[in-house]
CSV table of C-alpha atoms and ligand atoms in Angstrom, one decimal:
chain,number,residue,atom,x,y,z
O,1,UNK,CA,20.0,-16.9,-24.7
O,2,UNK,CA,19.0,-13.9,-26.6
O,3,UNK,CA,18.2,-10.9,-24.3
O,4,UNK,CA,14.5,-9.9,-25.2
O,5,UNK,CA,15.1,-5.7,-26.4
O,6,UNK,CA,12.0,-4.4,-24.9
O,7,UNK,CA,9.8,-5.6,-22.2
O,8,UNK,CA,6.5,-3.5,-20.6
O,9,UNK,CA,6.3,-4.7,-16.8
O,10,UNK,CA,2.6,-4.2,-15.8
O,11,UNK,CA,1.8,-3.6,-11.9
O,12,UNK,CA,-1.5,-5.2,-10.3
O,13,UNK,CA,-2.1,-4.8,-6.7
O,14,UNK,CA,-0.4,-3.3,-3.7
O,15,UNK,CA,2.6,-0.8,-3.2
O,16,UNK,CA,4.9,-3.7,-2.2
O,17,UNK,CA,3.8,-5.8,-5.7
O,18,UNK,CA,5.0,-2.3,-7.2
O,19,UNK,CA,8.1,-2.3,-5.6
O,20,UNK,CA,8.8,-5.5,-7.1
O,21,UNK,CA,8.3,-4.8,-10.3
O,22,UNK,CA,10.8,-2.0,-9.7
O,23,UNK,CA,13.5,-3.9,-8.7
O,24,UNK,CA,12.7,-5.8,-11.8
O,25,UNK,CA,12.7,-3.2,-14.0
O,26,UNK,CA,16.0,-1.7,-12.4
O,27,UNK,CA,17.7,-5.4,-12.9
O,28,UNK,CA,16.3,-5.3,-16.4
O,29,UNK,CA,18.0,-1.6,-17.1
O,30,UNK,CA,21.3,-2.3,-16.0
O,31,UNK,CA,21.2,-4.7,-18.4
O,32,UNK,CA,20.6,-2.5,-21.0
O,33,UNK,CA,17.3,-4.3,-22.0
O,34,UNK,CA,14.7,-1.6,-22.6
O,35,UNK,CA,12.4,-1.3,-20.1
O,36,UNK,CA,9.0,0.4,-20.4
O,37,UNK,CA,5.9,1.0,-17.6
O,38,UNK,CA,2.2,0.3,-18.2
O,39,UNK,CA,1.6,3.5,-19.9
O,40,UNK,CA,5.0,4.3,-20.9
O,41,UNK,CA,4.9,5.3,-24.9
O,42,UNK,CA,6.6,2.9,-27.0
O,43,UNK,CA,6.7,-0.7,-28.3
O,44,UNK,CA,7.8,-3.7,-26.2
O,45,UNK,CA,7.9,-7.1,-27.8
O,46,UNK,CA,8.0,-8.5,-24.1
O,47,UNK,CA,4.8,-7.9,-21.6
O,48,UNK,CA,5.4,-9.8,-18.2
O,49,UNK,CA,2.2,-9.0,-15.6
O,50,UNK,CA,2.8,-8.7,-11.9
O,51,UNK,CA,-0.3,-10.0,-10.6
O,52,UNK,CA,-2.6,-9.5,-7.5
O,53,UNK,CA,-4.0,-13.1,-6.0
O,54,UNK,CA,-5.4,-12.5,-2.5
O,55,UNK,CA,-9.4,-11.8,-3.1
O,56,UNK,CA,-11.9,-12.3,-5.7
O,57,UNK,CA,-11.9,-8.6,-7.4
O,58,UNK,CA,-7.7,-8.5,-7.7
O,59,UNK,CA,-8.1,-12.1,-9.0
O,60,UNK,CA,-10.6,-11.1,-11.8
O,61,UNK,CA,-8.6,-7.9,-12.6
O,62,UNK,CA,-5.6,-9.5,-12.9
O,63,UNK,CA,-6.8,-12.5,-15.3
O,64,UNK,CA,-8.5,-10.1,-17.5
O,65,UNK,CA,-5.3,-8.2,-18.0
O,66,UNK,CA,-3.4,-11.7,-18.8
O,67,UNK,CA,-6.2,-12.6,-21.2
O,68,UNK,CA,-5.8,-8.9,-22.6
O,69,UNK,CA,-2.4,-9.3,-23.7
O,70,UNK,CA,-2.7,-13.1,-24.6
O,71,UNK,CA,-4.9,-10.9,-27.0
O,72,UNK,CA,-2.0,-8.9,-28.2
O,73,UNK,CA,-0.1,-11.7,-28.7
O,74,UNK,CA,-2.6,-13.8,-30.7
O,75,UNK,CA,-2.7,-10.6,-33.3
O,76,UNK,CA,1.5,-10.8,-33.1
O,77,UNK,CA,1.5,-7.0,-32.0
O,78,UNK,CA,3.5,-8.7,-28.8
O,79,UNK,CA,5.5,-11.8,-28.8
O,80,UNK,CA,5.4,-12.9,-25.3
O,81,UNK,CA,3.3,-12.9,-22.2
O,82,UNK,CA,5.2,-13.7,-18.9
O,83,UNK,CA,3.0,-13.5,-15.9
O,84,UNK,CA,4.7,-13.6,-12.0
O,85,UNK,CA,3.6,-11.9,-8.6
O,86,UNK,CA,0.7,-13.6,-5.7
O,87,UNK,CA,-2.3,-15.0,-8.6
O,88,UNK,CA,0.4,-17.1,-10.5
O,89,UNK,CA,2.9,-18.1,-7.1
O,90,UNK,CA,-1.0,-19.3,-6.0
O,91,UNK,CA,-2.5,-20.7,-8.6
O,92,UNK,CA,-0.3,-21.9,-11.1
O,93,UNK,CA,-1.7,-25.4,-12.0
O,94,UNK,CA,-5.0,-23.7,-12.4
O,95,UNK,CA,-3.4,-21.0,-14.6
O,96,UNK,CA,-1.3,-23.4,-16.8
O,97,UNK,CA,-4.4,-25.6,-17.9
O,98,UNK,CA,-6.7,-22.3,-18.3
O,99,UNK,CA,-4.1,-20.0,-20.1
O,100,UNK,CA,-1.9,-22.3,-21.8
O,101,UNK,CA,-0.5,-19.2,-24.1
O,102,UNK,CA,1.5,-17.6,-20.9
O,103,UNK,CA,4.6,-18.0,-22.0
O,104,UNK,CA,5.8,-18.9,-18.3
O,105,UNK,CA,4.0,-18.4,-14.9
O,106,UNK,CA,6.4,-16.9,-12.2
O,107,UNK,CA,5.8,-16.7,-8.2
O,108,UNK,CA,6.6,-13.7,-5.9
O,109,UNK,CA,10.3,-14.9,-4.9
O,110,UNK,CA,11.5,-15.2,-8.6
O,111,UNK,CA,12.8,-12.5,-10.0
O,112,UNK,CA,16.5,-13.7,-10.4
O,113,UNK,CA,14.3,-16.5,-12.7
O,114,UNK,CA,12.9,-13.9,-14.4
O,115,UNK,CA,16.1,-11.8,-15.1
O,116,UNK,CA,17.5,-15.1,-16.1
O,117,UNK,CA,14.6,-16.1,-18.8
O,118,UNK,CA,14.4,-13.0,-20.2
O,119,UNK,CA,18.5,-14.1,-21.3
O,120,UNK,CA,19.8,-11.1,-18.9
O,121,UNK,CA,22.0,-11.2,-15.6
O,122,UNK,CA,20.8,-10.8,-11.9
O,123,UNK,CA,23.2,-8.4,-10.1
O,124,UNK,CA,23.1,-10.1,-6.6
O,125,UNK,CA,24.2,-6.5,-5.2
O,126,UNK,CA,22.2,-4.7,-7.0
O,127,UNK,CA,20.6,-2.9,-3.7
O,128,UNK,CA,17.6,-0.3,-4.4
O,129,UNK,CA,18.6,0.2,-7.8
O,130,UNK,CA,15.0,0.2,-8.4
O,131,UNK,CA,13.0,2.1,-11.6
O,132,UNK,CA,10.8,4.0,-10.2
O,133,UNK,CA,7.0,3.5,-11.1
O,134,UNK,CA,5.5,6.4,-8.7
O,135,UNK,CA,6.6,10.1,-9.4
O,136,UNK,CA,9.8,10.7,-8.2
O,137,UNK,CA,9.6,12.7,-5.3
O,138,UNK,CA,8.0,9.6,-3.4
O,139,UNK,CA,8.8,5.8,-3.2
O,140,UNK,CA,7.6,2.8,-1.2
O,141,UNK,CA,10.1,1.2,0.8
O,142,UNK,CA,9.6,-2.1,1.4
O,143,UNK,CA,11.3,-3.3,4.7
O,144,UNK,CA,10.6,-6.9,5.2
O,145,UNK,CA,8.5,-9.8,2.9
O,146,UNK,CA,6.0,-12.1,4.3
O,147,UNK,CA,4.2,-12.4,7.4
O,148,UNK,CA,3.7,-14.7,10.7
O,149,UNK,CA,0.4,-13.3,11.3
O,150,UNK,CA,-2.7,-16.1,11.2
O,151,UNK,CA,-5.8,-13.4,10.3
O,152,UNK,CA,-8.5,-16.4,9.4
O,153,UNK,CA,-9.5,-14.4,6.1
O,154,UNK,CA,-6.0,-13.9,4.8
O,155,UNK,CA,-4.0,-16.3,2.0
O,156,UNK,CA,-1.2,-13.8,1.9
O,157,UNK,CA,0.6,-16.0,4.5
O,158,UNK,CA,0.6,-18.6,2.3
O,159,UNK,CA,1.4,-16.6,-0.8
O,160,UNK,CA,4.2,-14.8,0.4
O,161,UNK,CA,5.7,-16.8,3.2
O,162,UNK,CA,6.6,-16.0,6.6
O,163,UNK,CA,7.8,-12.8,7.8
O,164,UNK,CA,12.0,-11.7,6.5
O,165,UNK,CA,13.0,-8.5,7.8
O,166,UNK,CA,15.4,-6.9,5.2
O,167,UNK,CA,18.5,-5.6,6.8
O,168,UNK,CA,18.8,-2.1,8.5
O,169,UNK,CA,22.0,-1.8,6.3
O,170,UNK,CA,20.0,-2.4,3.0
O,171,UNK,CA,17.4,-0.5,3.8
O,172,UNK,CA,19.3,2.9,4.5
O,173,UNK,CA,21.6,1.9,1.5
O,174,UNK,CA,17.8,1.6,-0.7
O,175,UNK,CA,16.7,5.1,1.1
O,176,UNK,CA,20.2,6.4,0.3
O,177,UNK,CA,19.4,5.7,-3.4
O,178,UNK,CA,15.9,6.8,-3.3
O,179,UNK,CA,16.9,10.2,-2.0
O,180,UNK,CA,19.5,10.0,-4.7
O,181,UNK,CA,16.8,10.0,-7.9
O,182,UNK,CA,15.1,13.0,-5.9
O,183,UNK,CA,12.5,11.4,-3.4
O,184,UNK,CA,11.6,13.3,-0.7
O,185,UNK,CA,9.3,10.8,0.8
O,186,UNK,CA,9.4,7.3,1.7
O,187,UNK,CA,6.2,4.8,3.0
O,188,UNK,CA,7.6,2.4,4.6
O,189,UNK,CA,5.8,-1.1,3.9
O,190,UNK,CA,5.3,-4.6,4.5
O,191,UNK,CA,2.5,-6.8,5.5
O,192,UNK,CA,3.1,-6.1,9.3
O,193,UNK,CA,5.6,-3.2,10.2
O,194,UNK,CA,5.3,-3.7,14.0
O,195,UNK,CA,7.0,-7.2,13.4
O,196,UNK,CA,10.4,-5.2,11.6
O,197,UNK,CA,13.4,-7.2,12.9
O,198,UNK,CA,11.9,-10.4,15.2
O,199,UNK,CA,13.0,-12.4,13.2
O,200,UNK,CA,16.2,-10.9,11.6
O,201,UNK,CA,17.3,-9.2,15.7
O,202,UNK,CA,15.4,-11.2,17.6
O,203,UNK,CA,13.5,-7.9,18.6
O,204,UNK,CA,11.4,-5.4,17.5
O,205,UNK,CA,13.3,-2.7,15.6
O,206,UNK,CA,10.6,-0.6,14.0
O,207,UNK,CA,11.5,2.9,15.8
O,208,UNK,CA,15.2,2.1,15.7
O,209,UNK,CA,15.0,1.6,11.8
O,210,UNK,CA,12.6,5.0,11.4
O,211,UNK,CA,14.9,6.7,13.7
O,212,UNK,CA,17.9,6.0,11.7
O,213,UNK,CA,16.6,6.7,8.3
O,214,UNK,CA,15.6,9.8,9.7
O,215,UNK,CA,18.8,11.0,10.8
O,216,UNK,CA,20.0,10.0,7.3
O,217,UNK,CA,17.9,14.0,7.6
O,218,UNK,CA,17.7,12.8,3.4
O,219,UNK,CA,13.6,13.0,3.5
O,220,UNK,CA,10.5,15.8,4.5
O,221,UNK,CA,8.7,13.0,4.9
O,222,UNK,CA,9.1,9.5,6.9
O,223,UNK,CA,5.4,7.8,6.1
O,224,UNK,CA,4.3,4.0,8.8
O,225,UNK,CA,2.0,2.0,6.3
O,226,UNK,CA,0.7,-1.6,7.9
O,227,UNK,CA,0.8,-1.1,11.5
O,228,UNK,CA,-0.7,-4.2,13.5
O,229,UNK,CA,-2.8,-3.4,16.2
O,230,UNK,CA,-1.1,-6.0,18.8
O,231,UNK,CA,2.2,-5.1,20.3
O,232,UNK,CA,3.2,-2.0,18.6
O,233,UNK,CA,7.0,-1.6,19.0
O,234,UNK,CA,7.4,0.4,22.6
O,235,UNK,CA,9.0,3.7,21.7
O,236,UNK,CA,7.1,3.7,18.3
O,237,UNK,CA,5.1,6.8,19.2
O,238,UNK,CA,8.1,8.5,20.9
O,239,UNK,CA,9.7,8.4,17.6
O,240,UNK,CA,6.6,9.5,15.6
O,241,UNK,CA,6.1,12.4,18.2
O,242,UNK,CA,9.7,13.5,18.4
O,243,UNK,CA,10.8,13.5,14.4
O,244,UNK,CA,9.5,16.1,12.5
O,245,UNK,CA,10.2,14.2,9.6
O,246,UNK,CA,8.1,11.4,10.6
O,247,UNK,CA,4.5,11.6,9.3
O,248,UNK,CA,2.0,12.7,11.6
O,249,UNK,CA,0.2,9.7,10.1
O,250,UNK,CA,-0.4,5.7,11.1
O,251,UNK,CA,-2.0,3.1,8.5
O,252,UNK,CA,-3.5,0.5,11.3
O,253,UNK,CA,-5.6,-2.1,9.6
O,254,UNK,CA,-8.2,-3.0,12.6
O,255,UNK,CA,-10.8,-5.3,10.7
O,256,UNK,CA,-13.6,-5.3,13.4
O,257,UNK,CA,-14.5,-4.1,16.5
O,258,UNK,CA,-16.9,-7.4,18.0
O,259,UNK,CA,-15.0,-9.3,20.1
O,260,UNK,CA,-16.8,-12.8,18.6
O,261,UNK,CA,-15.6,-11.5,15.2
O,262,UNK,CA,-12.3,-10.7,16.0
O,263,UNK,CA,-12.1,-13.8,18.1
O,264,UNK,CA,-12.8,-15.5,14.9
O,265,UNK,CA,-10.8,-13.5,12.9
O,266,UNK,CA,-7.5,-14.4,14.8
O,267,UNK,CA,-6.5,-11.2,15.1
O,268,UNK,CA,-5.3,-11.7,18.9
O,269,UNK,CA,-7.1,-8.3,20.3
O,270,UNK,CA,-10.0,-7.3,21.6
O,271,UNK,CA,-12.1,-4.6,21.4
O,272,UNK,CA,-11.2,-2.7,24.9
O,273,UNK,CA,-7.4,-3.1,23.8
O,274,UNK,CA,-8.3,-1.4,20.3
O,275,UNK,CA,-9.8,1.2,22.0
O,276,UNK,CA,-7.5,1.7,24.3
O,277,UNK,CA,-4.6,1.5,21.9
O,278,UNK,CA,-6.5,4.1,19.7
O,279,UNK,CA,-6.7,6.7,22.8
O,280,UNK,CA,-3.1,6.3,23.8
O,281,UNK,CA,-2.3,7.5,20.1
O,282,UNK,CA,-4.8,10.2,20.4
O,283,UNK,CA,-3.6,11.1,23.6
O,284,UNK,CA,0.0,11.2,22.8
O,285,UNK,CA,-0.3,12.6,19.2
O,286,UNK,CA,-3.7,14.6,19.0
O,287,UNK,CA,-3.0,15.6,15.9
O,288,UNK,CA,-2.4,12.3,14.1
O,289,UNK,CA,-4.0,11.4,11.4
O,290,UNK,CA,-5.1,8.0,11.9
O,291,UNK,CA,-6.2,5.3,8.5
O,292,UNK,CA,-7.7,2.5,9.2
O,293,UNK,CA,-9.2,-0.8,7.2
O,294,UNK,CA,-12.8,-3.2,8.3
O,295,UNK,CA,-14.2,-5.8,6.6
O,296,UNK,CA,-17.8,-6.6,6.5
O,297,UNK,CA,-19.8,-9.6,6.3
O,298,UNK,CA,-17.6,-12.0,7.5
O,299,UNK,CA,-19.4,-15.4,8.3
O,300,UNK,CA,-21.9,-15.1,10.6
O,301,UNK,CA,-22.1,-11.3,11.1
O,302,UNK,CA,-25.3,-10.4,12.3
O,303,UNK,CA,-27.3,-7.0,12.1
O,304,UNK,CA,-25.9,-6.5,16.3
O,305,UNK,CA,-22.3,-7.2,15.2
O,306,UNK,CA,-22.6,-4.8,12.4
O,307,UNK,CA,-23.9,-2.2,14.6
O,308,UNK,CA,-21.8,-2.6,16.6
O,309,UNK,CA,-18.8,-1.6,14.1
O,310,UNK,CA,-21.1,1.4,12.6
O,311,UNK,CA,-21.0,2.7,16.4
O,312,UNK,CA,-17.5,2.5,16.7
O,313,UNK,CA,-17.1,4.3,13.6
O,314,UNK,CA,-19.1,7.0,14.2
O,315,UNK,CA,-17.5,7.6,17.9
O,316,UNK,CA,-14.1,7.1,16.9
O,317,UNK,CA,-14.0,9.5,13.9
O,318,UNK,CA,-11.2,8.0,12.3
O,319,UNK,CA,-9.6,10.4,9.5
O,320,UNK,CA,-9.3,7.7,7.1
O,321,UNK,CA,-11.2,4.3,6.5
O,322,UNK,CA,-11.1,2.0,4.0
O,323,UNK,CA,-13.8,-0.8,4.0
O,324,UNK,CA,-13.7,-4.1,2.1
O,325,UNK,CA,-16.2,-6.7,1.7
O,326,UNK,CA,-15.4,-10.4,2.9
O,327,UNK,CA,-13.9,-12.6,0.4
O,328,UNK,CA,-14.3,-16.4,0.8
O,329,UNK,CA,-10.9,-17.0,0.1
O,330,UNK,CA,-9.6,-21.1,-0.3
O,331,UNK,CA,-6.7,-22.4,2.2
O,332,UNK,CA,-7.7,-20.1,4.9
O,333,UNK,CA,-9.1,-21.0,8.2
O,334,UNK,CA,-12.2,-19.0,7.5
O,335,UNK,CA,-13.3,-20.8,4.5
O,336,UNK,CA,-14.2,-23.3,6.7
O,337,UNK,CA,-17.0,-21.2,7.6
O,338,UNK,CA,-20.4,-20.5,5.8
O,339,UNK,CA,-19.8,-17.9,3.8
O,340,UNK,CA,-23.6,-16.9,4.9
O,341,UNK,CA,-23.7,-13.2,4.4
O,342,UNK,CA,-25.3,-12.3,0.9
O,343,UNK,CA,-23.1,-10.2,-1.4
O,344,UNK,CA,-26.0,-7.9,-1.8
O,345,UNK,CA,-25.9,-7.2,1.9
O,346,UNK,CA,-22.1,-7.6,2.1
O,347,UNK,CA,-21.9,-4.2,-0.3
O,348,UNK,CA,-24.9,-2.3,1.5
O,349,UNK,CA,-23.0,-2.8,4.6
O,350,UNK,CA,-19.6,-1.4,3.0
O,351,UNK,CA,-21.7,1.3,1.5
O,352,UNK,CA,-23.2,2.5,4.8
O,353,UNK,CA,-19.7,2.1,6.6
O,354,UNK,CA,-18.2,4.9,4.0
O,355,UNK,CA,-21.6,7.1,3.8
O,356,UNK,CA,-20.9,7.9,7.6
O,357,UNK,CA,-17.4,8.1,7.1
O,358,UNK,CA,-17.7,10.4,4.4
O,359,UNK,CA,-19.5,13.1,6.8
O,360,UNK,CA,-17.1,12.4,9.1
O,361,UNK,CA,-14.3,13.3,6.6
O,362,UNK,CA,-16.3,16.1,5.9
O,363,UNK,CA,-16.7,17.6,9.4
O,364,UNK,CA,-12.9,17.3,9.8
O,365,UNK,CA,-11.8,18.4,6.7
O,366,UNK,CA,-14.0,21.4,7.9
O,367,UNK,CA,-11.8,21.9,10.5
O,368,UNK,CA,-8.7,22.9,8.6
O,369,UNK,CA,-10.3,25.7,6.8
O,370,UNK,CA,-8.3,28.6,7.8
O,371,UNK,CA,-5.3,26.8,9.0
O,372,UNK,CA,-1.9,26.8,7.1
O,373,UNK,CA,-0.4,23.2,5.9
O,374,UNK,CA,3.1,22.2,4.2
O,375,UNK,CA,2.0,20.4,0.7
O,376,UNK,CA,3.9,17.9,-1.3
O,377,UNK,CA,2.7,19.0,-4.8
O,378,UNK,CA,2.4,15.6,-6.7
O,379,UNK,CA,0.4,16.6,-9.8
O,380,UNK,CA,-1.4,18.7,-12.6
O,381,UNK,CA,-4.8,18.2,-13.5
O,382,UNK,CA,-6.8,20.7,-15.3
O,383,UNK,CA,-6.8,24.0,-13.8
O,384,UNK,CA,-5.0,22.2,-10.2
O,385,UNK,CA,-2.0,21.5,-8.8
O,386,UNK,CA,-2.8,18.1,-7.3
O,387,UNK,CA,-1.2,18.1,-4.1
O,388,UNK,CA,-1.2,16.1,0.0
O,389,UNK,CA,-0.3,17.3,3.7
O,390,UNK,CA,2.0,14.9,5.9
O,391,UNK,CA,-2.0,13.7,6.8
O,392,UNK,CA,-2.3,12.2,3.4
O,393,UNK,CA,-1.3,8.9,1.2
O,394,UNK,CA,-0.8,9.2,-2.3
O,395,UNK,CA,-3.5,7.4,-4.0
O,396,UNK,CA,-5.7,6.6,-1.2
O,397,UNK,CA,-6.3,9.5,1.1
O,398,UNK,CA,-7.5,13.4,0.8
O,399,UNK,CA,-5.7,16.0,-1.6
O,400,UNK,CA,-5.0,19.5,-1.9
O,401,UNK,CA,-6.2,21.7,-4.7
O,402,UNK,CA,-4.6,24.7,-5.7
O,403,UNK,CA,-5.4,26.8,-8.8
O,404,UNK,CA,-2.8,26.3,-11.3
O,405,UNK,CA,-1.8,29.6,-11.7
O,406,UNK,CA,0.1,28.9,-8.6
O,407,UNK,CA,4.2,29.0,-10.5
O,408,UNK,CA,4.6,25.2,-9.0
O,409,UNK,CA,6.2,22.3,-10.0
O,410,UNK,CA,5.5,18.5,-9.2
O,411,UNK,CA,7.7,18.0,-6.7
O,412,UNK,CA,7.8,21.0,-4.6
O,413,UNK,CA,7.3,21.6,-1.2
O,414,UNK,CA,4.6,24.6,-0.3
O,415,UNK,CA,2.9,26.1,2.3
O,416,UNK,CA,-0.9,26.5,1.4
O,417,UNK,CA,-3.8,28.1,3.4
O,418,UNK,CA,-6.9,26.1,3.5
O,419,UNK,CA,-10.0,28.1,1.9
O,420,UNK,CA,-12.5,25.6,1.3
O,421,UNK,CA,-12.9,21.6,2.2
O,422,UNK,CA,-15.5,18.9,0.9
O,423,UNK,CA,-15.5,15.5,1.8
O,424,UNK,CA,-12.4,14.3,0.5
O,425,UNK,CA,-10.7,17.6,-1.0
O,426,UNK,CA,-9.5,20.5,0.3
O,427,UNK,CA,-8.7,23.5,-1.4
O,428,UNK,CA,-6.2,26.3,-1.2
O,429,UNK,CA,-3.9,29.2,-2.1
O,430,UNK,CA,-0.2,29.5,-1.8
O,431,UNK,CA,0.8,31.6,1.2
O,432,UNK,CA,2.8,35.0,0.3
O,433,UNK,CA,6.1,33.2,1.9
O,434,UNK,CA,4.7,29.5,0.2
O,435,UNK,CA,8.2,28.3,-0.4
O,436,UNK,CA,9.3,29.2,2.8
O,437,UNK,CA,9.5,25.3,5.0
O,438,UNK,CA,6.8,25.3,8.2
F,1,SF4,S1,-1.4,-9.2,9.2
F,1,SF4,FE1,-3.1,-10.5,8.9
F,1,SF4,S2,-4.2,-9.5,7.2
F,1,SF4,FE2,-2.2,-8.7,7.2
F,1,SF4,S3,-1.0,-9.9,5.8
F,1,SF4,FE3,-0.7,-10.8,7.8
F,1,SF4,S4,-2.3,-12.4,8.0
F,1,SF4,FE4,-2.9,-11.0,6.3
């Protein structure tokens, strides 16, 4: 078959949906097809999507975007729509009857299929030979696909299978090529980090794989995304503590605080052990930066329950939280609960959950006024560089602002003084030795 000449792979939904779509794109480009990215200039006769499936919002996002480009195709500036990734491995059937004009529907294991229908060859060892879709100086690393976990509000399970650790050999051999196209720092990923090589070892290897990707000593920065809150790896905060290049950082997804709710929620700990997890980090690493996720109004929540996760909010003073609202989500165990909770109070709740946390981000972003931070510049906007510390994400945690007459470049590595904070900002100037390291 023909190969198609162009094809524009659009990303919907998580980093680890992204870093599909790079290894599709970097199968794609070796075989010399021309490969663009969402907002890349240029035509493509070839649009496949890489949807998001697990709740309502990424489900409605991600069907408008397919009925966008069915759009496209219908006034022939495109000629065909492929669409792969968690909506379409979920619900196909559905799909095929609603949008008939897909030209295929893909799931999230096919991307030697998709290689194949768009008439080029999958390269079997064709390890990390990704095309990057985030700047260059950072990449997600994707360590292992699936997840054994039973959460009772999660379909991801059942749309991406259980657990498979990647090897450690493939992943330093992906690093190894990351560092090679100029990134300086990795996050690594998966649904459940702390579960890194049961399966593939028969134990858990998370700080063995961080440790030797760090002594790879290719990256400034070593970033844990996913952590879950049960039987974190033992040596896992030795290794944060005692690598510089590991990110003072931990992404630990904690859902609730009430032990009925969490009972419900399968998520196998209680609230004492969350606590006491919590304190051994902040004990051990006082300086951590610690992200963490809830969910509110899940069935049956009552006003007590939900004060009872405000509280432990407030006292915790997490430096990150995201908050999502429950989504009644078919062939989990919780849909066989009431869905009671009324979206109207579902969103006040999230909206009062991230009006506290805002003045606590506030208070502590205070704190750094005066002090001195390395910053990984990432972009320009207006009259900023755009930039985070080792205490940041990209796209979902605080940023640095310097005044762009700062002679920076994305990509660089600088030390800034903090001169003024708000909520979610800070802002800065360049120290008189900024390029010197920390
Ligand atoms: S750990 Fe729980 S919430 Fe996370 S992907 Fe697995 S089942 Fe879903």
């Amino acid at each position: 078959m023909k190969p198609h000449q162009s094809i524009r792979i659009i990303t919907l939904g998580c980093a680890k949906n992204m870093v599909d779509s790079e290894v599709l794109m970097g199968q794609l480009k070796v075989n010399n097809i021309k490969v663009l990215r969402e907002n890349d200039k240029g035509h493509a006769h070839t649009v496949v999507i890489n949807t998001c499936g697990f709740i309502n919002d990424a489900r409605e996002e991600s069907i408008d975007t397919i009925l966008g480009y069915i759009e496209e195709k219908k006034k022939g500036r495109i000629k065909n729509v492929f669409v792969m990734g968690c909506l379409s491995e979920r619900f196909r059937e559905p799909l095929l009857k609603e949008i008939p004009e897909v030209d295929e529907y893909f799931g999230v294991h096919d991307i030697a299929k998709i290689v194949e229908r768009m008439g080029a060859e999958f390269r079997q060892n064709l390890v990390g030979d990704r095309m990057l879709t985030t700047p260059n100086h950072y990449a997600y690393l994707k360590i292992a696909e699936g997840c054994n976990r039973s959460c009772s509000f999660c379909a991801i399970p059942g749309i991406r299978g259980q657990h498979i650790s990647k090897s450690m050999e493939d992943i330093v051999l992906e690093a190894t090529k990351l560092a090679k196209q100029g990134v300086k720092e990795i996050l690594l990923i998966s649904q459940d980090l702390t579960y890194y090589g049961l399966d593939l070892y028969k134990k858990q290897m998370l700080p063995e794989l961080v440790e030797k990707l760090s002594d790879l000593k290719l990256f400034d920065w070593i970033r844990l995304h996913y952590l879950y809150p049960t039987t974190l790896p033992s040596g896992l905060i030795d290794t944060i503590a005692s690598r510089p290049d590991v990110c003072n950082y931990i992404d630990i997804p904690l859902q609730h605080i009430n032990n009925r709710i969490l009972k419900s929620m399968k998520r196998g700990v209680t609230a004492g052990e969350t606590r006491k997890l919590i304190s051994q980090f902040r004990q051990r690493l006082p300086e951590m930066a610690i992200r963490t996720a809830f969910i509110v109004g899940y069935p049956g929540e009552t006003e007590d329950e939900f004060n009872e996760l405000k509280q432990f909010i407030k006292e915790t003073r997490f430096d990150r939280v995201g908050v999502f609202t429950y989504s009644h989500e078919e062939d989990t165990a919780a849909f066989r609960l009431k869905d009671d909770i009324p979206e109207k109070a579902k969103l006040a709740r999230a909206s009062e959950l991230m009006e506290i946390q805002e003045e606590i981000s506030r208070d502590l972003n205070a704190l750094k006024v005066g002090k001195t931070f390395k910053v990984l510049i990432d972009r320009q906007e207006g009259e900023y560089f755009v930039g985070r510390t080792e205490f940041d994400s990209p796209e979902i945690d605080n940023e640095v602002l310097i005044n762009v007459s700062a002679n920076l470049k994305i990509g660089d590595f600088c030390t800034v003084k903090i001169t003024g904070a708000d909520a979610f900002d800070l802002y800065g100037c360049l120290t008189d030795n900024h390029s010197l390291p920390l």
